[in-house]
Coordinates of C-alpha atoms in Angstrom, one line a residue:
M1070 CA 116.7 128.8 79.4
P1071 CA 116.9 125.0 80.0
A1072 CA 115.6 123.6 83.3
T1073 CA 118.2 122.6 85.8
L1074 CA 118.4 118.9 86.8
P1075 CA 117.6 117.9 90.3
T1076 CA 120.7 117.5 92.5
A1077 CA 121.4 115.1 95.3
L1078 CA 120.5 117.9 97.8
D1079 CA 117.1 118.3 96.0
H1080 CA 116.5 114.6 96.4
Q1081 CA 117.4 114.8 100.1
R1082 CA 114.9 117.6 100.6
L1083 CA 112.3 115.5 98.9
I1084 CA 112.9 112.5 101.2
A1085 CA 112.7 114.9 104.2
Q1086 CA 109.3 116.2 102.8
L1087 CA 108.2 112.6 102.4
Q1088 CA 109.2 111.8 106.0
Q1089 CA 106.9 114.8 107.0
G1090 CA 104.1 113.5 104.9
Q1091 CA 104.0 116.4 102.5
D1092 CA 101.9 116.1 99.4
G1093 CA 103.8 115.7 96.1
A1094 CA 107.1 114.4 97.6
L1095 CA 106.5 110.8 96.7
K1096 CA 105.4 111.8 93.2
A1097 CA 108.5 113.9 92.7
L1098 CA 110.8 111.1 93.9
Y1099 CA 108.9 108.7 91.6
D1100 CA 109.4 111.1 88.7
A1101 CA 113.1 111.3 89.5
F1102 CA 113.9 107.6 89.9
A1103 CA 111.1 105.5 88.3
G1104 CA 113.1 105.1 85.0
V1105 CA 116.3 103.8 86.4
T1106 CA 114.4 101.7 89.0
Y1107 CA 112.3 100.1 86.3
R1108 CA 115.3 99.3 84.2
V1109 CA 117.1 97.6 87.2
C1110 CA 113.9 95.6 88.0
L1111 CA 113.5 94.6 84.3
R1112 CA 117.1 93.5 84.1
M1113 CA 116.7 91.4 87.2
L1114 CA 113.3 89.9 86.6
A1115 CA 113.2 89.8 82.8
S1116 CA 109.4 90.3 82.9
P1117 CA 107.9 93.7 82.2
E1118 CA 104.8 92.8 84.3
D1119 CA 107.0 91.8 87.3
A1120 CA 109.2 94.8 86.9
E1121 CA 106.2 97.2 87.0
E1122 CA 104.8 95.5 90.1
V1123 CA 108.1 95.7 91.9
L1124 CA 108.5 99.3 90.8
Q1125 CA 105.1 100.2 92.4
D1126 CA 105.9 98.1 95.5
A1127 CA 109.3 99.8 95.8
F1128 CA 107.8 103.3 96.0
L1129 CA 105.1 102.2 98.4
R1130 CA 107.9 100.8 100.6
L1131 CA 109.9 104.0 100.1
E1132 CA 107.0 105.9 101.5
A1133 CA 106.7 103.6 104.5
Q1134 CA 110.5 103.5 105.1
A1135 CA 111.5 107.1 104.3
G1136 CA 112.5 107.6 108.0
R1137 CA 115.2 105.0 107.6
Y1138 CA 117.1 107.0 105.0
D1139 CA 120.5 108.0 106.1
P1140 CA 122.5 110.4 103.8
A1141 CA 125.8 109.1 105.4
R1142 CA 125.1 105.7 103.8
G1143 CA 124.3 106.8 100.3
T1144 CA 122.3 108.9 98.0
V1145 CA 118.5 108.8 97.8
Q1146 CA 118.8 107.0 94.4
T1147 CA 120.9 104.3 96.1
F1148 CA 118.2 104.0 98.8
V1149 CA 115.5 103.6 96.3
L1150 CA 117.4 101.1 94.2
T1151 CA 118.3 99.1 97.3
I1152 CA 114.6 98.8 98.2
A1153 CA 113.8 97.7 94.6
H1154 CA 116.7 95.3 94.6
H1155 CA 115.6 93.6 97.7
L1156 CA 112.1 93.3 96.4
C1157 CA 113.4 91.8 93.1
L1158 CA 115.5 89.3 95.1
E1159 CA 112.4 88.2 97.1
R1160 CA 110.5 87.7 93.8
L1161 CA 113.4 85.7 92.2
R1162 CA 113.7 83.5 95.3
A1163 CA 110.0 82.9 95.3
R1164 CA 110.2 81.9 91.6
R1165 CA 112.9 79.4 92.5
A1166 CA 110.8 77.9 95.2
R1167 CA 108.0 77.4 92.8
P1168 CA 109.4 77.3 89.2
Q1169 CA 107.2 78.7 86.5
A1170 CA 107.5 78.5 82.7
R1171 CA 108.8 81.7 81.2
D1172 CA 108.8 83.0 77.7
G1173 CA 112.3 84.5 78.0
A1174 CA 115.4 83.8 79.9
L1175 CA 118.1 86.1 81.3
G1176 CA 120.4 85.0 78.4
D1177 CA 117.8 86.0 75.8
P1178 CA 119.0 89.1 74.0
A1179 CA 115.5 90.6 74.2
F1180 CA 115.8 90.6 77.9
D1181 CA 119.5 91.5 78.2
L1182 CA 118.9 95.1 78.9
P1183 CA 121.6 97.2 80.6
A1184 CA 120.7 98.7 84.0
S1185 CA 121.6 102.1 82.9
A1186 CA 121.7 105.4 84.7
P1187 CA 119.0 107.9 84.2
R1188 CA 118.8 109.4 80.7
H1189 CA 119.8 112.8 82.0
D1190 CA 123.2 111.6 83.2
P1191 CA 125.2 110.1 80.3
L1192 CA 128.5 110.9 82.2
N1193 CA 127.4 108.7 85.1
Q1194 CA 126.5 105.9 82.6
A1195 CA 130.0 106.1 81.1
L1196 CA 131.6 106.0 84.5
I1197 CA 129.6 102.9 85.4
E1198 CA 130.5 101.1 82.2
S1199 CA 134.1 102.0 82.6
A1200 CA 134.2 100.7 86.1
L1201 CA 132.6 97.5 85.2
S1202 CA 134.9 96.9 82.2
A1203 CA 137.9 97.3 84.6
L1204 CA 136.8 94.1 86.4
N1205 CA 138.1 90.8 85.2
A1206 CA 135.5 88.7 83.4
S1207 CA 134.9 86.1 86.2
D1208 CA 134.6 88.7 88.9
R1209 CA 132.2 90.8 86.8
Q1210 CA 130.1 87.6 86.1
L1211 CA 130.0 86.8 89.8
L1212 CA 128.8 90.4 90.6
E1213 CA 126.2 90.3 87.8
D1214 CA 124.9 86.9 88.9
M1215 CA 124.6 88.1 92.5
F1216 CA 123.1 91.5 91.8
F1217 CA 120.9 90.8 88.7
G1218 CA 120.5 87.1 89.0
G1219 CA 119.6 87.2 92.7
F1220 CA 121.9 84.3 93.6
T1221 CA 123.2 83.9 97.1
H1222 CA 126.8 83.2 97.9
A1223 CA 126.0 79.6 98.5
E1224 CA 124.2 79.3 95.1
L1225 CA 127.2 81.0 93.4
T1226 CA 129.5 78.4 94.8
V1227 CA 127.4 75.6 93.3
R1228 CA 127.2 77.5 90.0
T1229 CA 130.9 78.2 89.7
G1230 CA 132.4 75.3 91.6
L1231 CA 134.5 77.8 93.7
P1232 CA 134.8 77.5 97.5
L1233 CA 132.5 79.8 99.5
G1234 CA 135.4 81.9 100.8
T1235 CA 136.7 82.5 97.3
V1236 CA 133.3 83.6 96.0
K1237 CA 133.0 86.0 99.0
S1238 CA 136.5 87.4 98.6
R1239 CA 136.1 87.9 94.8
L1240 CA 132.8 89.7 95.3
R1241 CA 134.2 91.9 97.9
R1242 CA 137.3 92.7 95.8
A1243 CA 135.0 93.5 92.8
L1244 CA 132.8 95.8 94.9
L1245 CA 135.8 97.6 96.3
K1246 CA 137.3 98.0 92.9
L1247 CA 134.0 99.4 91.6
R1248 CA 133.8 101.8 94.5
E1249 CA 137.3 103.0 93.9
R1250 CA 136.7 103.5 90.2
M1251 CA 133.4 105.3 90.9
Q1252 CA 134.8 107.9 93.3
P1253 CA 134.9 111.4 91.7

């Protein structure tokens, strides 16, 4: 009989156990979310070393901030990915403050990895790809630049030549459209 996959309720139990300091809870959460978290970090940072460091830092921060998890605001996976995303943004902004030579660039095919859903959920991956493909190309590019490139709204206005209000409204519209398409 095949093993059953952990559910969102199982993940919420694990975060509650982590909040109580129970042994094994952090490891179980790491096992559940390390793969997708690493892929998001690698997509954003384009450096395996940086992605691994942020992955470790994200789970250390998860342990410290487990008490801030609110199931009304999203799943445990969303909470973990948000922590990792913020750490990646910090690293990207630090890079811009002190530029460094890099072997690869975000446009390099070797680093253009999709931030896919966990391997055990191909249906979720298809849903994400479908939702993203429903966006018009310019809105999708803005969203990818903001999320994966770590660009602020102000930086996006400079990159695109669009007014700040237009950038913000297009991003909001794209996020709302994604949310609408992702609803079960």
